[in-house]
Amino acid sequence: MNPEDKSYPLNEETRSRYGVTAYPAVLFVSPDGGLIQRVSGFLTPEQFSPIMQDALAKEEVFSKKLDELKKKPDDAKLNAQVALTYIERNQLEKAVSFSEKAFEHDPRNRTKLLPDLHNRLGLAYGGLVEKAMLENTEEAEMHFQKAVSHFKVVIDTYPKSKAHEPAQYYLGVTYAIKGNFEDAIAMLEKLSHHAKDKNVRQNAEAMLERVKDLASSN
């Protein structure tokens, strides 16, 4: 891919799809288009080799999980793990079907993976909101509602989970992205005063100032 060649559409499509922000960039991509690993910057052969081996190892582990899942299609833990990997690879559509099976077969969260899975799904949908707002408001609203629903599941269902306070923070940020500044400020103010997790509290304080600035300029 030549980043300077603006006449070739694949350049921009690849950059956007795989989040390339600096060059040179090396992408390790699965046969179905999932991003296994992305590395930016010049690499010597000595530096490149272990990175390549790591990417191959990740793909091998994931392939084994998929094979195992074929034998045990209702295994909640495997479905959740596969869904999380697809989310990491920016393959949300594939992640959704496995997520639904994980939720169906683990209603009591015995795998301890569901709160994080809901948060990851919420973040994935939240990331689509801003992009869609520029082109399709109906699509943006759909992604927004899905993101909110996943965060609210964590907030309402898993109050003792480590994912509980992050879910509130992500929800506040998602409200801000959508322009729901009043809801965003209310959520972030609550976290900035009451969050037990220091990182969540500090992030909420910083984001709160940004959201207030955005609200005052609109």
XYZ file of N, CA and C in Angstrom:
654
model
N 0.839 -1.189 0.000
C 0.000 0.000 0.000
C 0.876 1.241 0.000
N 0.639 2.119 -0.943
C 1.383 3.373 -1.029
C 0.509 4.503 -0.484
N 0.818 5.043 0.705
C -0.041 6.065 1.311
C -0.082 7.364 0.524
N 0.888 7.561 -0.370
C 0.926 8.805 -1.134
C 0.071 8.743 -2.394
N -0.367 7.548 -2.754
C -1.166 7.390 -3.968
C -2.645 7.544 -3.624
N -3.163 8.768 -3.750
C -4.550 9.054 -3.392
C -5.534 8.577 -4.461
N -5.023 8.190 -5.628
C -5.910 7.797 -6.719
C -6.360 6.346 -6.610
N -5.765 5.601 -5.696
C -6.091 4.179 -5.566
C -6.983 3.990 -4.343
N -8.283 3.744 -4.532
C -9.235 3.693 -3.407
C -8.872 2.694 -2.315
N -8.200 1.598 -2.693
C -7.883 0.573 -1.705
C -6.980 1.107 -0.600
N -6.166 2.100 -0.921
C -5.293 2.682 0.100
C -6.104 3.231 1.263
N -7.080 4.079 0.952
C -7.893 4.694 1.992
C -8.774 3.664 2.690
N -9.310 2.708 1.933
C -10.145 1.668 2.526
C -9.350 0.850 3.542
N -8.131 0.494 3.165
C -7.286 -0.302 4.057
C -6.897 0.503 5.289
N -6.509 1.749 5.078
C -6.118 2.608 6.200
C -7.262 2.758 7.194
N -8.466 3.013 6.666
C -9.625 3.222 7.527
C -10.050 1.938 8.224
N -10.087 0.855 7.485
C -10.563 -0.415 8.043
C -9.671 -0.927 9.162
N -8.361 -0.778 8.980
C -7.434 -1.360 9.943
C -6.782 -0.327 10.860
N -7.268 0.908 10.813
C -6.796 1.919 11.751
C -5.341 2.294 11.593
N -4.864 2.344 10.367
C -3.471 2.716 10.124
C -3.327 4.225 10.284
N -2.455 4.644 11.192
C -2.254 6.073 11.454
C -0.825 6.523 11.208
N 0.075 5.579 10.968
C 1.475 5.939 10.741
C 2.098 4.938 9.773
N 3.116 5.402 9.064
C 3.800 4.561 8.084
C 5.296 4.559 8.377
N 6.004 3.476 8.033
C 5.463 2.247 7.444
C 4.616 1.475 8.447
N 3.705 0.677 7.930
C 2.827 -0.124 8.783
C 2.787 -1.553 8.258
N 2.803 -2.488 9.179
C 2.695 -3.905 8.835
C 1.408 -4.442 9.435
N 0.584 -5.063 8.605
C -0.677 -5.634 9.061
C -0.633 -7.147 8.929
N -0.993 -7.823 10.000
C -1.165 -9.271 9.949
C -2.668 -9.519 9.943
N -3.160 -10.064 8.832
C -4.599 -10.191 8.615
C -4.961 -11.658 8.412
N -6.059 -12.079 9.024
C -6.525 -13.456 8.884
C -7.131 -13.671 7.500
N -7.315 -14.917 7.083
C -7.899 -15.184 5.760
C -9.270 -14.548 5.545
N -10.030 -14.335 6.638
C -11.358 -13.729 6.490
C -11.338 -12.220 6.723
N -10.141 -11.630 6.753
C -10.038 -10.175 6.828
C -9.928 -9.588 8.215
N -9.816 -10.412 9.235
C -9.693 -9.901 10.597
C -8.276 -9.425 10.889
N -8.171 -8.355 11.657
C -6.861 -7.803 12.003
C -6.279 -8.556 13.195
N -5.245 -9.337 12.946
C -4.589 -10.086 14.016
C -3.645 -9.177 14.793
N -2.888 -8.377 14.054
C -1.910 -7.506 14.699
C -1.515 -6.389 13.740
N -1.239 -5.218 14.311
C -0.812 -4.062 13.514
C 0.433 -3.471 14.159
N 1.441 -3.218 13.334
C 2.691 -2.660 13.838
C 3.073 -1.464 12.972
N 3.383 -0.349 13.612
C 3.795 0.855 12.885
C 5.265 1.138 13.147
N 5.932 1.679 12.141
C 7.334 2.035 12.295
C 8.259 1.042 11.616
N 9.459 1.486 11.347
C 10.447 0.633 10.681
C 10.915 -0.465 11.627
N 11.022 -1.684 11.093
C 11.478 -2.822 11.879
C 12.662 -3.487 11.191
N 13.655 -3.827 11.971
C 14.760 -4.620 11.439
C 14.291 -6.069 11.328
N 14.980 -6.902 10.552
C 14.598 -8.322 10.479
C 14.557 -8.981 11.852
N 15.480 -8.586 12.720
C 15.519 -9.171 14.064
C 14.286 -8.777 14.876
N 13.799 -7.558 14.660
C 12.600 -7.099 15.368
C 11.331 -7.691 14.760
N 11.346 -7.868 13.449
C 10.148 -8.327 12.749
C 9.824 -9.789 13.051
N 10.840 -10.614 13.140
C 10.632 -12.055 13.286
C 9.784 -12.428 14.499
N 10.089 -11.948 15.714
C 9.253 -12.335 16.864
C 7.823 -11.800 16.773
N 7.650 -10.638 16.134
C 6.302 -10.091 15.966
C 5.493 -10.980 15.033
N 6.132 -11.426 13.959
C 5.460 -12.323 13.023
C 5.108 -13.647 13.703
N 6.029 -14.173 14.499
C 5.773 -15.427 15.204
C 4.616 -15.274 16.188
N 4.543 -14.117 16.828
C 3.458 -13.855 17.773
C 2.110 -13.824 17.051
N 2.071 -13.186 15.883
C 0.831 -13.123 15.101
C 0.403 -14.516 14.649
N 1.362 -15.314 14.213
C 1.050 -16.682 13.788
C 0.546 -17.518 14.958
N 1.144 -17.310 16.124
C 0.719 -18.055 17.313
C -0.707 -17.681 17.705
N -1.030 -16.386 17.627
C -2.394 -15.940 17.939
C -3.403 -16.584 16.998
N -3.057 -16.635 15.718
C -3.972 -17.223 14.738
C -4.136 -18.719 14.978
N -3.062 -19.381 15.368
C -3.135 -20.818 15.639
C -4.035 -21.102 16.845
N -3.882 -20.307 17.902
C -4.714 -20.477 19.100
C -6.185 -20.251 18.763
N -6.443 -19.206 17.974
C -7.827 -18.897 17.624
C -8.429 -19.987 16.743
N -7.654 -20.505 15.818
C -8.138 -21.584 14.946
C -8.509 -22.819 15.760
N -7.719 -23.105 16.786
C -8.015 -24.248 17.649
C -9.314 -24.031 18.420
N -9.546 -22.788 18.857
C -10.795 -22.489 19.566
C -11.997 -22.683 18.640
N -11.855 -22.252 17.393
C -12.950 -22.428 16.437
C -13.214 -23.906 16.177
N -12.151 -24.691 16.078
C -12.313 -26.136 15.877
C -12.993 -26.773 17.084
N -12.590 -26.344 18.273
C -13.185 -26.882 19.494
C -14.656 -26.502 19.595
N -14.965 -25.291 19.138
C -16.344 -24.811 19.202
C -17.258 -25.607 18.270
N -16.708 -26.104 17.181
C -17.501 -26.945 16.273
C -17.951 -28.221 16.981
N -17.121 -28.706 17.895
C -17.454 -29.917 18.643
C -18.388 -29.611 19.813
N -18.274 -28.387 20.356
C -19.098 -27.990 21.510
C -19.740 -26.633 21.224
N -20.697 -26.594 20.292
C -21.259 -25.311 19.835
C -22.021 -24.528 20.897
N -22.423 -25.189 21.982
C -23.177 -24.493 23.025
C -22.317 -24.145 24.239
N -21.019 -24.299 24.115
C -20.121 -23.984 25.225
C -20.053 -22.462 25.404
N -20.549 -21.979 26.524
C -20.650 -20.533 26.752
C -19.283 -19.862 26.781
N -18.322 -20.502 27.441
C -16.994 -19.900 27.561
C -16.320 -19.777 26.202
N -16.391 -20.832 25.402
C -15.786 -20.788 24.071
C -16.455 -19.728 23.200
N -17.777 -19.664 23.260
C -18.491 -18.660 22.468
C -18.088 -17.247 22.878
N -17.955 -17.025 24.179
C -17.551 -15.700 24.657
C -16.129 -15.368 24.223
N -15.234 -16.337 24.333
C -13.838 -16.106 23.949
C -13.712 -15.818 22.454
N -14.445 -16.565 21.648
C -14.417 -16.337 20.203
C -15.001 -14.964 19.872
N -16.090 -14.609 20.538
C -16.700 -13.295 20.310
C -15.722 -12.175 20.652
N -15.028 -12.299 21.776
C -14.064 -11.275 22.188
C -12.932 -11.140 21.172
N -12.497 -12.265 20.625
C -11.433 -12.211 19.620
C -11.915 -11.521 18.351
N -13.129 -11.828 17.929
C -13.660 -11.168 16.734
C -13.807 -9.657 16.955
N -14.169 -9.259 18.157
C -14.257 -7.824 18.448
C -12.874 -7.186 18.337
N -11.870 -7.852 18.907
C -10.497 -7.345 18.819
C -10.044 -7.221 17.370
N -10.567 -8.078 16.521
C -10.174 -8.085 15.110
C -11.052 -7.175 14.249
N -11.882 -6.376 14.901
C -12.778 -5.453 14.189
C -13.763 -6.188 13.283
N -14.245 -7.321 13.757
C -15.224 -8.111 13.010
C -16.490 -8.247 13.859
N -17.147 -7.123 14.035
C -18.286 -7.048 14.944
C -19.429 -7.971 14.535
N -19.719 -8.029 13.247
C -20.844 -8.857 12.798
C -20.641 -10.314 13.191
N -19.423 -10.806 13.061
C -19.145 -12.192 13.440
C -19.208 -12.356 14.951
N -18.794 -11.327 15.674
C -18.793 -11.402 17.133
C -20.202 -11.524 17.700
N -21.154 -10.878 17.052
C -22.511 -10.804 17.603
C -23.140 -12.182 17.768
N -23.036 -13.035 16.757
C -23.700 -14.342 16.836
C -23.113 -15.193 17.959
N -21.797 -15.137 18.136
C -21.171 -15.906 19.215
C -21.501 -15.296 20.579
N -21.617 -13.978 20.623
C -22.003 -13.308 21.872
C -23.389 -13.752 22.310
N -24.306 -13.803 21.363
C -25.677 -14.192 21.689
C -25.730 -15.598 22.268
N -24.904 -16.491 21.731
C -24.864 -17.857 22.273
C -24.270 -17.862 23.679
N -23.253 -17.047 23.890
C -22.649 -16.965 25.223
C -23.665 -16.462 26.239
N -24.428 -15.433 25.871
C -25.446 -14.894 26.775
C -26.540 -15.933 27.042
N -26.920 -16.648 25.991
C -27.998 -17.640 26.115
C -27.618 -18.784 27.044
N -26.384 -19.255 26.925
C -25.983 -20.456 27.659
C -25.260 -20.166 28.977
N -25.159 -18.887 29.328
C -24.522 -18.545 30.600
C -25.305 -17.430 31.300
N -26.571 -17.675 31.624
C -27.400 -16.614 32.210
C -26.913 -16.127 33.569
N -26.124 -16.935 34.274
C -25.635 -16.542 35.600
C -24.171 -16.088 35.585
N -23.625 -15.927 34.408
C -22.246 -15.454 34.258
C -21.238 -16.343 34.987
N -21.402 -17.634 34.844
C -20.455 -18.555 35.474
C -19.077 -18.479 34.829
N -19.024 -18.057 33.584
C -17.727 -17.917 32.907
C -16.974 -16.675 33.373
N -17.683 -15.737 34.006
C -17.121 -14.453 34.449
C -16.662 -13.580 33.274
N -17.136 -13.892 32.083
C -16.713 -13.158 30.885
C -17.774 -12.190 30.355
N -19.006 -12.350 30.810
C -20.097 -11.596 30.184
C -20.038 -10.083 30.404
N -19.700 -9.588 31.606
C -19.627 -8.125 31.749
C -18.630 -7.494 30.784
N -17.454 -8.101 30.676
C -16.447 -7.570 29.754
C -16.921 -7.677 28.312
N -17.595 -8.767 27.991
C -18.108 -8.946 26.630
C -19.139 -7.872 26.302
N -20.035 -7.582 27.232
C -21.014 -6.509 27.006
C -20.307 -5.165 26.804
N -19.307 -4.891 27.634
C -18.586 -3.626 27.488
C -17.872 -3.538 26.143
N -17.258 -4.630 25.729
C -16.538 -4.620 24.445
C -17.502 -4.419 23.279
N -18.657 -5.061 23.365
C -19.667 -4.865 22.318
C -20.154 -3.418 22.317
N -20.380 -2.877 23.514
C -20.810 -1.491 23.609
C -19.797 -0.537 23.010
N -18.521 -0.783 23.284
C -17.463 0.062 22.725
C -17.399 -0.059 21.208
N -17.594 -1.278 20.715
C -17.558 -1.481 19.264
C -18.689 -0.716 18.581
N -19.892 -0.809 19.141
C -21.019 -0.060 18.572
C -20.827 1.443 18.767
N -20.286 1.820 19.925
C -20.042 3.233 20.177
C -19.067 3.830 19.180
N -18.072 3.034 18.789
C -17.109 3.504 17.805
C -17.727 3.740 16.442
N -18.842 3.059 16.182
C -19.524 3.228 14.894
C -20.448 4.441 14.882
N -20.809 4.926 16.070
C -21.768 6.029 16.153
C -21.228 7.281 15.473
N -20.011 7.672 15.851
C -19.443 8.913 15.328
C -19.276 8.858 13.814
N -18.828 7.713 13.302
C -18.666 7.571 11.851
C -20.005 7.702 11.140
N -21.018 7.039 11.694
C -22.324 7.032 11.037
C -23.013 8.390 11.109
N -22.729 9.172 12.144
C -23.394 10.467 12.306
C -23.108 11.408 11.142
N -21.979 11.232 10.499
C -21.607 12.096 9.384
C -22.369 11.760 8.108
N -22.899 10.529 8.037
C -23.511 10.086 6.790
C -24.952 9.610 6.937
N -25.258 8.955 8.049
C -26.560 8.301 8.172
C -27.036 8.394 9.620
N -27.915 9.334 9.894
C -28.355 9.549 11.272
C -29.155 8.366 11.815
N -29.907 7.680 10.957
C -30.670 6.515 11.408
C -29.731 5.392 11.837
N -28.678 5.188 11.060
C -27.703 4.159 11.402
C -26.974 4.527 12.688
N -26.657 5.805 12.841
C -25.992 6.266 14.063
C -26.866 6.006 15.280
N -28.152 6.261 15.151
C -29.082 6.032 16.258
C -29.161 4.548 16.605
N -29.155 3.696 15.590
C -29.204 2.253 15.818
C -27.966 1.790 16.592
N -26.788 2.244 16.146
C -25.553 1.873 16.838
C -25.546 2.429 18.263
N -26.036 3.639 18.416
C -26.087 4.279 19.733
C -26.949 3.467 20.699
N -28.123 3.070 20.253
C -29.026 2.309 21.115
C -28.417 0.967 21.514
N -27.726 0.333 20.586
C -27.094 -0.953 20.901
C -25.961 -0.767 21.908
N -25.163 0.280 21.711
C -24.077 0.554 22.658
C -24.636 0.802 24.053
N -25.638 1.658 24.135
C -26.249 1.993 25.421
C -26.817 0.749 26.095
N -27.472 -0.103 25.324
C -28.096 -1.291 25.909
C -27.057 -2.225 26.522
N -25.911 -2.372 25.866
C -24.867 -3.252 26.410
C -24.272 -2.671 27.691
N -24.009 -1.381 27.706
C -23.465 -0.770 28.924
C -24.467 -0.856 30.076
N -25.746 -0.667 29.770
C -26.762 -0.703 30.820
C -26.943 -2.105 31.389
N -26.719 -3.122 30.568
C -26.781 -4.490 31.094
C -25.732 -4.666 32.185
N -24.526 -4.185 31.927
C -23.455 -4.301 32.925
C -23.800 -3.497 34.175
N -24.290 -2.286 33.976
C -24.620 -1.406 35.102
C -25.740 -1.989 35.955
N -26.763 -2.538 35.309
C -27.941 -3.022 36.034
C -27.790 -4.451 36.557
N -27.015 -5.271 35.846
C -26.982 -6.704 36.155
C -25.738 -7.142 36.916
N -24.632 -6.423 36.725
C -23.372 -6.862 37.332
C -22.759 -5.755 38.195
N -23.452 -5.327 39.252
C -22.960 -4.210 40.070
C -21.657 -4.503 40.815
N -21.334 -5.769 41.017
C -20.112 -6.125 41.743
C -18.944 -6.449 40.809
N -19.199 -6.370 39.517
C -18.156 -6.686 38.541
C -17.155 -5.543 38.413
N -15.915 -5.889 38.068
C -14.898 -4.874 37.796
C -15.264 -4.038 36.573
N -16.158 -4.569 35.751
C -16.581 -3.856 34.539
C -17.671 -2.829 34.822
N -18.176 -2.788 36.061
C -19.334 -1.953 36.380
C -19.042 -0.464 36.229
N -17.991 0.031 36.871
C -17.669 1.459 36.759
C -17.179 1.839 35.362
N -16.334 1.015 34.720
C -15.987 1.332 33.331
C -17.207 1.429 32.422
N -18.209 0.578 32.652
C -19.425 0.635 31.831
C -20.113 1.988 31.979
N -20.126 2.523 33.189
C -20.732 3.839 33.414
C -19.942 4.930 32.690
N -18.623 4.809 32.734
C -17.777 5.785 32.034
C -18.007 5.705 30.523
N -18.007 4.492 29.993
C -18.226 4.318 28.554
C -19.596 4.854 28.142
N -20.583 4.654 29.004
C -21.923 5.158 28.700
C -21.915 6.681 28.648
N -21.234 7.300 29.606
C -21.136 8.757 29.603
C -20.471 9.284 28.345
N -19.396 8.633 27.928
C -18.691 9.047 26.712
C -19.579 8.849 25.485
N -20.314 7.751 25.463
C -21.203 7.482 24.326
C -22.307 8.529 24.237
N -22.849 8.929 25.384
C -23.830 10.019 25.389
C -23.216 11.285 24.782
N -21.965 11.559 25.149
C -21.300 12.769 24.649
C -21.097 12.704 23.141
N -20.681 11.548 22.647
C -20.470 11.384 21.205
C -21.758 11.657 20.444
N -22.868 11.197 21.011
C -24.168 11.369 20.351
C -24.711 12.788 20.523
N -24.065 13.578 21.388
C -24.538 14.937 21.616
C -25.530 15.061 22.743
N -25.714 13.985 23.512
C -26.598 14.019 24.685
C -25.790 14.515 25.883
N -25.448 15.792 25.859
C -24.503 16.327 26.832
C -25.040 16.313 28.264
N -26.325 16.538 28.431
C -26.898 16.549 29.784
C -26.737 15.189 30.456
N -27.059 14.122 29.708
C -26.908 12.771 30.252
C -25.437 12.440 30.486
N -24.588 12.876 29.557
C -23.155 12.611 29.685
C -22.591 13.281 30.934
N -22.932 14.535 31.139
C -22.424 15.282 32.294
C -22.907 14.658 33.603
N -24.169 14.256 33.642
C -24.711 13.637 34.860
C -23.952 12.359 35.206
N -23.690 11.532 34.205
C -22.992 10.271 34.442
C -21.542 10.509 34.857
N -20.865 11.419 34.172
C -19.454 11.673 34.455
C -19.256 12.380 35.795
N -20.177 13.262 36.153
C -20.089 13.923 37.462
C -20.238 12.910 38.593
N -21.157 11.989 38.416
C -21.357 10.942 39.419
C -20.072 10.131 39.611
N -19.446 9.749 38.504
C -18.219 8.958 38.587
C -17.064 9.764 39.163
N -16.976 11.030 38.793
C -15.859 11.858 39.266
C -15.886 12.041 40.780
N -17.063 11.877 41.385
C -17.188 12.031 42.835
C -17.231 10.702 43.589
N -17.735 9.660 42.924
C -18.028 8.439 43.677
C -17.336 7.174 43.168
N -16.658 7.227 42.035
C -16.021 6.009 41.516
C -14.931 5.523 42.468
N -14.932 4.231 42.743
C -13.917 3.648 43.621
C -12.614 3.401 42.871
N -12.738 3.126 41.572
C -11.558 2.898 40.740
C -10.899 4.244 40.430
N -9.654 4.403 40.859
C -8.957 5.681 40.694
C -8.843 6.089 39.230
N -8.525 5.130 38.360
C -8.379 5.446 36.939
C -9.701 5.903 36.331
N -10.778 5.217 36.693
C -12.097 5.608 36.189
C -12.439 7.008 36.676
N -12.165 7.279 37.949
C -12.473 8.595 38.518
C -11.686 9.699 37.812
N -10.400 9.467 37.585
C -9.570 10.477 36.920
C -9.989 10.674 35.464
N -10.292 9.578 34.784
C -10.744 9.687 33.391
C -12.074 10.429 33.308
N -12.949 10.157 34.272
C -14.249 10.828 34.295
C -14.080 12.328 34.518
N -13.170 12.696 35.416
C -12.925 14.118 35.684
C -12.416 14.828 34.431
N -11.467 14.195 33.739
C -10.906 14.807 32.531
C -11.950 14.901 31.424
N -12.708 13.829 31.240
C -13.726 13.821 30.194
C -14.849 14.800 30.514
N -15.159 14.951 31.781
C -16.218 15.870 32.189
C -15.908 17.296 31.740
N -14.669 17.713 31.901
C -14.284 19.061 31.477
C -14.430 19.224 29.966
N -14.039 18.199 29.230
C -14.159 18.256 27.767
C -15.615 18.331 27.333
N -16.458 17.536 27.984
C -17.873 17.512 27.615
C -18.543 18.843 27.959
N -18.178 19.424 29.097
C -18.739 20.727 29.467
C -18.346 21.795 28.446
N -17.108 21.721 27.968
C -16.663 22.666 26.937
C -17.467 22.480 25.650
N -17.676 21.215 25.278
C -18.464 20.936 24.072
C -19.896 21.419 24.233
N -20.458 21.183 25.406
C -21.847 21.582 25.654
C -22.011 23.097 25.588
N -21.025 23.821 26.115
C -21.123 25.285 26.136
C -20.939 25.901 24.753
N -20.286 25.158 23.856
C -20.046 25.687 22.509
C -21.146 25.304 21.528
N -22.116 24.524 21.988
C -23.218 24.104 21.109
C -24.518 24.816 21.493
